Amino acid sequence: MQYFSDLPISSGTRPEAVLGIETSCDETAVAVYRHGAGIIGEAVYTQLDHARYGGVVPELASRDHVRKLAPMIRQVLDQAAIEPEALDIVAYTAGPGLAGALLVGASVAEAYAAAIDRPAIGVHHMEGHLLSPLLKENPPEFPFVALLVSGGHTMLVEVAEPGRYRLLGETLDDAAGEAFDKTARLLGLSYPGGPEVAKLAERGDPDRFSFPRPMTDRPGLDFSFSGLKTHTRLLIEREADDAGRDERTRADIAAGFERAVVETLAIKCRRALKDTRLERLVIAGGVSANRRLRTALDKSLPGRVYYPPSALCTDNGAMIALAGWFRRGSATRNGHIGVRPRWPLDELPALEKPKAA
Ligand code: KG4
Ligand code: ZN
C-alpha cells in the first residue's frame, strides 16, 4: 500500500529514506518512508495470542517482537525495492509503551543502524499518531488541535507546528480505548474490544439505557472514563440474566456505551477548538477508527476534521518512520539503547534542524 505524503520537499537535503520500527505494545510494525514519495513499504503483524488472556501480556509481546522483527525488516525492504544501504535513518518507538517490548525494537533498530552505518532516532509513539494524518492526501495545515485516542492514552493537544505541543487535557484514569476493551470483556467479547463493541452496537438501541457523559458538566478538557466503565459493569450485572441470554440487551448496552464515549469526546473537542480559537481538528490513535466517532465529529464541529488513512489509525511503522523524518536533526550514531516506558508528550524537545549531509 502506498500512502501519499504532501510534505514539501527540501531540495537536495538528505536524509530522505527512513526505516520505521514500532514495537511498543502488541503490534510488530515496520515501514519505509521516503520523503516526496510517502510510504513505500510497510508491514504490520498483530499478535493474536493476547486475545486468550483478555489483554496484552508483556512477556508474550516481547518474545513475539523478537521472533518477528528481523524477517519483517527484510520483507519491507524487499517490498520497497530498496537496499539497506539506501536508507538514511533508522527510527524506532522509544516510548511510551511496555518496557520489554520497546527494548526489543530499540535494540534491533540501533544494531541495524550501526550495521549500515547510519544514525538512529528514538521517537515518541504519540507524536507518531499525531503526525499520521499527514500521510494522507490533502493533509491538515498547522496549527490544529489533535485528539489522540488509543488503548493507553486519551489527550487533547494544541499543535502549533511539528514538535511544538501543548497538552490541553488528558484522561485522569482509563483511556478511551481501554474503556472499550474493558466493556468488551464484560460483554463477553474478544480483545481488542473497540471494533467488537462497535460491531455489536450496530444492532443496538443507544437510548434504551442511560449512560453518563463524564466530566462534561464542568469546565476543563480532562477526561475520566472509569466511572462510565463502572456504570456499564453495574448495568451488565443488573441485566445479567437478560444479558447472558438476550443478544438484544447486550447490543443495547454496547450502543449506549459507545454513544456515551463518542459524545463525551465530541463535547471536549468542541470545547478545545473554542478555547484555542483553532478550526482544524486532527484525530488519531486506535479509537479514531470508530465510525460513529467520525460521524459525530464531522457533524458537530464547525471546522474540518482530519483522520489518518484507516490502516494507520492503529499502531503502525509508517507513523514512526514519518516522526523519525521530522526528528532527523536529532538522530545519532552513539548506539545508545534508551527507552522511556512513561514519557509525557509535552516533555518532547523542539525539532532540531537537520545537519547538512
Ligand atoms: O493506537 P492503538 O492501536 O494502540 C495503542 O497505542 O494503544 O489503539 C488500540 C485501541 C484499543 O483499545 C482498541 O480497542 C481501540 O484502539 N480501537 C477501537 C476501534 N478500533 C480500535 N475503539 C473503538 N472503535 C474502533 N473501531
Ligand atoms: Zn498507539
Coordinates of C-alpha atoms and ligand atoms in Angstrom, one line a residue:
M1 CA 0.0 0.0 0.0
Q2 CA 1.3 3.4 -0.9
Y3 CA 0.5 6.3 1.4
F4 CA 0.8 9.7 0.0
S5 CA 2.7 12.5 1.6
D6 CA 2.3 16.1 0.5
L7 CA 5.0 17.4 2.7
P8 CA 7.2 20.0 0.9
I9 CA 10.5 18.6 -0.3
S10 CA 13.5 20.5 0.8
S11 CA 15.6 20.3 -2.3
G12 CA 18.7 18.1 -2.1
T13 CA 18.7 17.8 1.7
R14 CA 19.3 14.3 2.9
P15 CA 18.3 12.2 4.7
E16 CA 15.2 11.1 2.9
A17 CA 14.6 7.4 3.4
V18 CA 13.6 6.4 6.9
L19 CA 13.1 2.9 8.2
G20 CA 10.5 3.0 11.0
I21 CA 10.1 0.3 13.7
E22 CA 7.2 0.0 16.1
T23 CA 7.1 -2.4 19.0
S24 CA 5.6 -0.5 21.9
C25 CA 2.7 -2.9 22.5
D26 CA 1.3 -5.9 20.7
E27 CA 1.9 -4.9 17.1
T28 CA 5.2 -5.5 15.4
A29 CA 5.3 -3.0 12.6
V30 CA 7.9 -1.8 10.0
A31 CA 7.7 0.7 7.2
V32 CA 9.9 2.8 4.9
Y33 CA 9.1 6.4 4.4
R34 CA 10.8 8.2 1.5
H35 CA 10.4 11.9 1.5
G36 CA 8.5 13.1 -1.5
A37 CA 7.1 9.6 -2.2
G38 CA 5.4 8.7 1.0
I39 CA 5.3 5.2 2.5
I40 CA 6.9 2.8 0.0
G41 CA 6.8 -0.4 2.1
E42 CA 5.1 -1.5 5.2
A43 CA 4.0 -4.5 7.3
V44 CA 2.1 -4.8 10.5
Y45 CA 1.8 -8.0 12.5
T46 CA -0.8 -8.1 15.2
Q47 CA -0.1 -10.6 17.9
L48 CA -3.2 -12.7 18.4
D49 CA -2.1 -14.8 21.4
H50 CA -3.2 -12.0 23.8
A51 CA -6.9 -12.4 22.9
R52 CA -7.0 -15.6 25.0
Y53 CA -5.9 -13.6 28.1
G54 CA -8.2 -10.7 27.5
G55 CA -5.4 -8.1 27.4
V56 CA -1.8 -7.8 26.4
V57 CA 0.7 -10.0 28.3
P58 CA 4.0 -8.1 28.3
E59 CA 6.3 -11.1 28.2
L60 CA 4.5 -12.7 25.3
A61 CA 4.6 -9.4 23.4
S62 CA 8.4 -9.0 23.8
R63 CA 9.0 -12.6 22.8
D64 CA 6.9 -12.2 19.7
H65 CA 8.6 -9.0 18.7
V66 CA 12.0 -10.9 18.9
R67 CA 10.7 -13.6 16.5
K68 CA 9.0 -11.3 14.0
L69 CA 11.1 -8.1 13.7
A70 CA 14.2 -9.2 11.7
P71 CA 12.2 -11.1 9.0
M72 CA 9.7 -8.2 8.7
I73 CA 12.5 -5.7 8.1
R74 CA 13.8 -7.8 5.2
Q75 CA 10.2 -8.2 3.8
V76 CA 9.5 -4.5 3.9
L77 CA 12.8 -3.5 2.3
D78 CA 12.1 -6.0 -0.5
Q79 CA 8.6 -4.6 -0.9
A80 CA 10.0 -1.1 -1.1
A81 CA 12.7 -2.3 -3.5
I82 CA 15.4 -0.6 -1.5
E83 CA 18.8 -1.8 -0.4
P84 CA 19.7 -1.4 3.3
E85 CA 22.5 1.0 2.2
A86 CA 19.9 3.3 0.6
L87 CA 18.3 4.0 4.0
D88 CA 19.4 7.3 5.6
I89 CA 18.0 6.9 9.1
V90 CA 16.5 4.2 11.4
A91 CA 13.6 5.4 13.6
Y92 CA 12.0 3.4 16.4
T93 CA 9.5 3.9 19.1
A94 CA 11.4 4.7 22.3
G95 CA 8.2 5.2 24.4
P96 CA 5.7 5.3 25.9
G97 CA 4.9 1.6 26.0
L98 CA 5.8 -1.7 27.5
A99 CA 9.4 -1.6 28.6
G100 CA 10.4 -5.1 27.3
A101 CA 8.6 -4.6 24.0
L102 CA 10.2 -1.2 23.5
L103 CA 13.7 -2.6 24.3
V104 CA 13.4 -5.2 21.5
G105 CA 12.6 -2.5 18.9
A106 CA 15.3 -0.2 20.2
S107 CA 18.0 -2.9 20.3
V108 CA 17.2 -4.1 16.8
A109 CA 17.0 -0.6 15.4
E110 CA 20.2 0.6 17.0
A111 CA 22.0 -2.6 15.9
Y112 CA 20.6 -2.3 12.3
A113 CA 21.6 1.4 12.1
A114 CA 25.2 0.6 13.3
A115 CA 25.4 -2.3 10.8
I116 CA 24.5 0.0 7.8
D117 CA 26.5 2.9 9.4
R118 CA 23.5 5.3 9.6
P119 CA 22.2 7.3 12.6
A120 CA 19.2 6.2 14.6
I121 CA 16.5 8.1 16.4
G122 CA 14.1 7.0 19.2
V123 CA 10.7 8.7 18.7
H124 CA 7.6 9.3 20.8
H125 CA 4.8 6.9 19.9
M126 CA 2.1 9.6 20.4
E127 CA 4.0 12.0 18.2
G128 CA 3.8 9.3 15.6
H129 CA 0.0 9.0 16.0
L130 CA -0.3 12.8 16.0
L131 CA 1.5 13.2 12.7
S132 CA 0.0 10.2 10.9
P133 CA -2.8 12.3 9.2
L134 CA 0.0 14.0 7.2
L135 CA 0.3 10.7 5.3
K136 CA -3.0 11.3 3.6
E137 CA -3.8 13.4 0.6
N138 CA -4.7 17.0 1.5
P139 CA -3.1 16.8 4.9
P140 CA -4.1 19.4 7.6
E141 CA -2.2 22.6 7.8
F142 CA -0.7 23.7 11.1
P143 CA -1.8 24.8 13.7
F144 CA -4.5 22.3 14.8
V145 CA -6.0 20.6 17.8
A146 CA -5.3 16.9 18.0
L147 CA -7.5 14.3 19.8
L148 CA -5.3 11.3 20.5
V149 CA -7.4 8.3 21.5
S150 CA -5.7 4.9 21.9
G151 CA -5.6 2.0 24.2
G152 CA -3.2 3.7 26.6
H153 CA -3.9 7.4 26.0
T154 CA -6.7 10.0 25.7
M155 CA -5.5 13.5 25.2
L156 CA -6.2 16.8 23.6
V157 CA -3.1 18.6 22.3
E158 CA -2.6 22.0 20.7
V159 CA -0.2 21.5 17.8
A160 CA 1.4 24.8 16.7
E161 CA 3.8 23.0 14.3
P162 CA 5.6 19.7 14.3
G163 CA 7.5 19.4 17.6
R164 CA 5.6 22.2 19.4
Y165 CA 2.8 20.7 21.5
R166 CA 0.8 22.0 24.4
L167 CA -1.2 19.5 26.4
L168 CA -4.8 20.8 26.8
G169 CA -6.3 17.9 28.7
E170 CA -6.0 14.1 29.3
T171 CA -7.6 11.3 31.0
L172 CA -7.4 11.1 34.8
D173 CA -7.9 7.4 34.8
D174 CA -8.8 5.0 31.9
A175 CA -8.1 5.7 28.3
A176 CA -11.0 5.7 25.8
G177 CA -9.7 2.5 24.1
E178 CA -9.1 0.9 27.5
A179 CA -12.8 1.6 28.4
F180 CA -13.8 -0.1 25.1
D181 CA -11.6 -3.0 25.8
K182 CA -12.9 -3.5 29.4
T183 CA -16.6 -3.1 28.3
A184 CA -16.0 -5.7 25.6
R185 CA -14.7 -8.1 28.2
L186 CA -17.7 -7.6 30.4
L187 CA -19.9 -8.2 27.4
G188 CA -18.0 -11.4 26.7
L189 CA -16.4 -10.1 23.5
S190 CA -12.8 -10.6 22.5
Y191 CA -9.7 -8.4 22.6
P192 CA -9.1 -5.8 21.3
G193 CA -12.6 -4.7 22.2
G194 CA -13.1 -1.5 20.4
P195 CA -14.1 -2.9 17.0
E196 CA -16.1 -5.7 18.7
V197 CA -18.2 -3.3 20.8
A198 CA -18.7 -1.1 17.7
K199 CA -19.9 -4.2 15.7
L200 CA -22.3 -5.3 18.4
A201 CA -23.6 -1.7 18.9
E202 CA -24.7 -1.6 15.2
R203 CA -27.7 -3.8 16.2
G204 CA -28.4 -2.0 19.5
D205 CA -30.7 0.8 20.6
P206 CA -28.4 3.5 22.3
D207 CA -31.4 5.1 24.1
R208 CA -32.7 2.0 26.0
F209 CA -30.3 2.6 28.9
S210 CA -29.0 5.9 30.1
F211 CA -25.2 6.4 30.4
P212 CA -23.3 9.4 31.9
R213 CA -21.2 11.8 29.9
P214 CA -18.3 12.0 32.3
M215 CA -16.8 15.4 33.2
T216 CA -18.8 17.3 30.5
D217 CA -20.8 19.3 33.0
R218 CA -17.7 21.0 34.5
P219 CA -15.2 23.2 32.8
G220 CA -11.8 21.9 31.5
L221 CA -10.6 19.5 29.0
D222 CA -9.7 16.4 31.1
F223 CA -11.4 13.1 30.6
S224 CA -12.4 10.3 33.0
F225 CA -13.7 7.0 31.8
S226 CA -13.6 4.8 34.9
G227 CA -17.0 6.0 36.2
L228 CA -18.6 5.1 32.8
K229 CA -16.9 1.7 33.0
T230 CA -18.3 1.1 36.5
H231 CA -21.7 2.3 35.4
T232 CA -21.6 -0.2 32.5
R233 CA -20.4 -3.0 34.7
L234 CA -23.3 -2.4 37.2
L235 CA -25.7 -2.3 34.3
I236 CA -24.5 -5.5 32.9
E237 CA -24.7 -7.1 36.4
R238 CA -28.2 -5.8 36.9
E239 CA -29.3 -7.0 33.5
A240 CA -27.1 -10.1 33.7
D241 CA -29.8 -12.7 33.4
D242 CA -31.1 -11.0 30.4
A243 CA -27.6 -10.1 29.0
G244 CA -26.5 -13.7 29.3
R245 CA -29.3 -14.9 27.1
D246 CA -30.5 -11.9 25.3
E247 CA -28.4 -10.6 22.5
R248 CA -30.5 -7.5 22.2
T249 CA -29.7 -6.4 25.7
R250 CA -26.0 -6.8 25.1
A251 CA -26.3 -4.8 21.8
D252 CA -28.3 -2.1 23.6
I253 CA -25.7 -1.8 26.3
A254 CA -22.9 -1.7 23.7
A255 CA -24.7 1.0 21.7
G256 CA -25.4 3.2 24.7
F257 CA -21.8 2.9 26.0
E258 CA -20.4 3.7 22.5
R259 CA -22.6 6.7 22.2
A260 CA -21.6 8.0 25.7
V261 CA -17.9 7.8 24.8
V262 CA -18.4 9.4 21.4
E263 CA -20.5 12.3 22.7
T264 CA -18.1 12.9 25.6
L265 CA -15.1 13.1 23.2
A266 CA -17.1 15.3 20.8
I267 CA -18.1 17.7 23.5
K268 CA -14.5 18.1 24.7
C269 CA -13.2 18.5 21.1
R270 CA -15.7 21.3 20.5
R271 CA -14.6 23.0 23.7
A272 CA -10.9 22.6 22.8
L273 CA -11.4 24.3 19.5
K274 CA -13.3 27.1 21.1
D275 CA -10.7 27.6 23.8
T276 CA -7.8 27.7 21.4
R277 CA -9.7 29.5 18.7
L278 CA -8.5 27.0 16.2
E279 CA -10.5 25.5 13.4
R280 CA -8.9 22.2 12.4
L281 CA -9.2 19.0 14.4
V282 CA -6.9 16.0 13.8
I283 CA -7.9 12.7 15.4
A284 CA -5.6 9.8 15.6
G285 CA -4.9 6.6 17.6
G286 CA -6.8 3.3 17.6
V287 CA -10.2 4.7 18.6
S288 CA -10.1 7.2 15.7
A289 CA -11.1 4.2 13.5
N290 CA -14.5 4.3 15.2
R291 CA -17.1 5.1 12.5
R292 CA -19.7 6.6 14.9
L293 CA -17.0 8.9 16.4
R294 CA -16.1 10.1 13.0
T295 CA -19.7 10.8 12.0
A296 CA -20.3 12.7 15.3
L297 CA -17.2 14.9 14.9
D298 CA -17.9 15.6 11.2
K299 CA -21.5 16.6 12.1
S300 CA -20.9 18.6 15.3
L301 CA -17.7 20.5 14.7
P302 CA -17.6 23.9 12.9
G303 CA -14.3 23.2 11.1
R304 CA -12.8 20.3 9.2
V305 CA -11.8 17.0 10.8
Y306 CA -8.7 15.2 9.6
Y307 CA -8.1 11.5 10.0
P308 CA -5.2 9.2 9.3
P309 CA -5.6 6.7 6.4
S310 CA -7.7 3.9 8.1
A311 CA -4.9 1.4 8.1
L312 CA -2.8 3.9 10.1
C313 CA -5.3 4.5 12.9
T314 CA -3.9 1.6 15.0
D315 CA -0.2 1.1 15.7
N316 CA 2.0 1.0 12.6
G317 CA 5.5 1.6 11.4
A318 CA 4.6 4.3 8.9
M319 CA 3.9 6.9 11.6
I320 CA 7.2 6.1 13.3
A321 CA 9.1 6.5 10.1
L322 CA 7.4 9.8 9.5
A323 CA 8.1 11.1 13.0
G324 CA 11.7 9.9 12.6
W325 CA 11.9 12.0 9.4
F326 CA 10.7 15.1 11.3
R327 CA 13.2 14.4 14.2
R328 CA 16.1 13.6 11.8
G329 CA 18.1 16.5 13.1
S330 CA 18.4 14.7 16.5
A331 CA 19.4 11.3 15.1
T332 CA 22.7 10.0 16.4
R333 CA 25.3 7.3 15.9
N334 CA 26.0 6.7 19.5
G335 CA 24.3 3.3 19.6
H336 CA 22.6 4.2 22.9
I337 CA 19.6 1.9 23.6
G338 CA 17.4 4.0 25.8
V339 CA 13.6 3.6 26.2
R340 CA 11.1 5.6 28.1
P341 CA 8.1 3.5 29.0
R342 CA 6.5 6.6 30.6
W343 CA 7.1 9.7 28.5
P344 CA 4.8 12.7 28.7
L345 CA 4.3 14.2 25.2
D346 CA 4.9 17.7 26.4
E347 CA 8.4 16.8 27.5
L348 CA 9.4 16.4 23.9
P349 CA 12.0 19.0 22.9
A350 CA 11.5 21.2 19.8
L351 CA 12.7 19.8 16.5
E352 CA 16.4 20.2 15.7
K353 CA 17.4 21.4 12.3
P354 CA 18.8 18.6 10.2
K355 CA 22.6 18.7 9.9
A356 CA 23.8 19.2 6.3
A357 CA 24.8 15.8 4.8
Ligands
KG4_1 O1 -3.4 3.2 18.9 P1 -3.6 1.7 19.2 O2 -3.5 0.7 18.1 O3 -2.7 1.2 20.4 C1 -2.2 2.0 21.4 O4 -1.3 2.8 21.3 O5 -2.9 1.8 22.5 O6 -5.1 1.7 19.9 C2 -5.7 0.5 20.3 C3 -7.0 0.8 20.9 C4 -7.7 -0.5 21.6 O7 -8.1 -0.1 22.9 C5 -8.8 -0.8 20.6 O8 -9.9 -1.4 21.3 C6 -9.2 0.6 20.1 O9 -7.9 1.2 19.9 N1 -10.0 0.6 18.9 C7 -11.2 1.0 18.7 C8 -11.6 0.7 17.4 N2 -10.5 0.2 16.7 C9 -9.5 0.1 17.7 N3 -12.1 1.6 19.6 C10 -13.3 1.9 19.2 N4 -13.7 1.6 17.9 C11 -12.9 1.1 17.0 N5 -13.4 0.9 15.7
ZN2 ZN -0.7 3.6 19.6

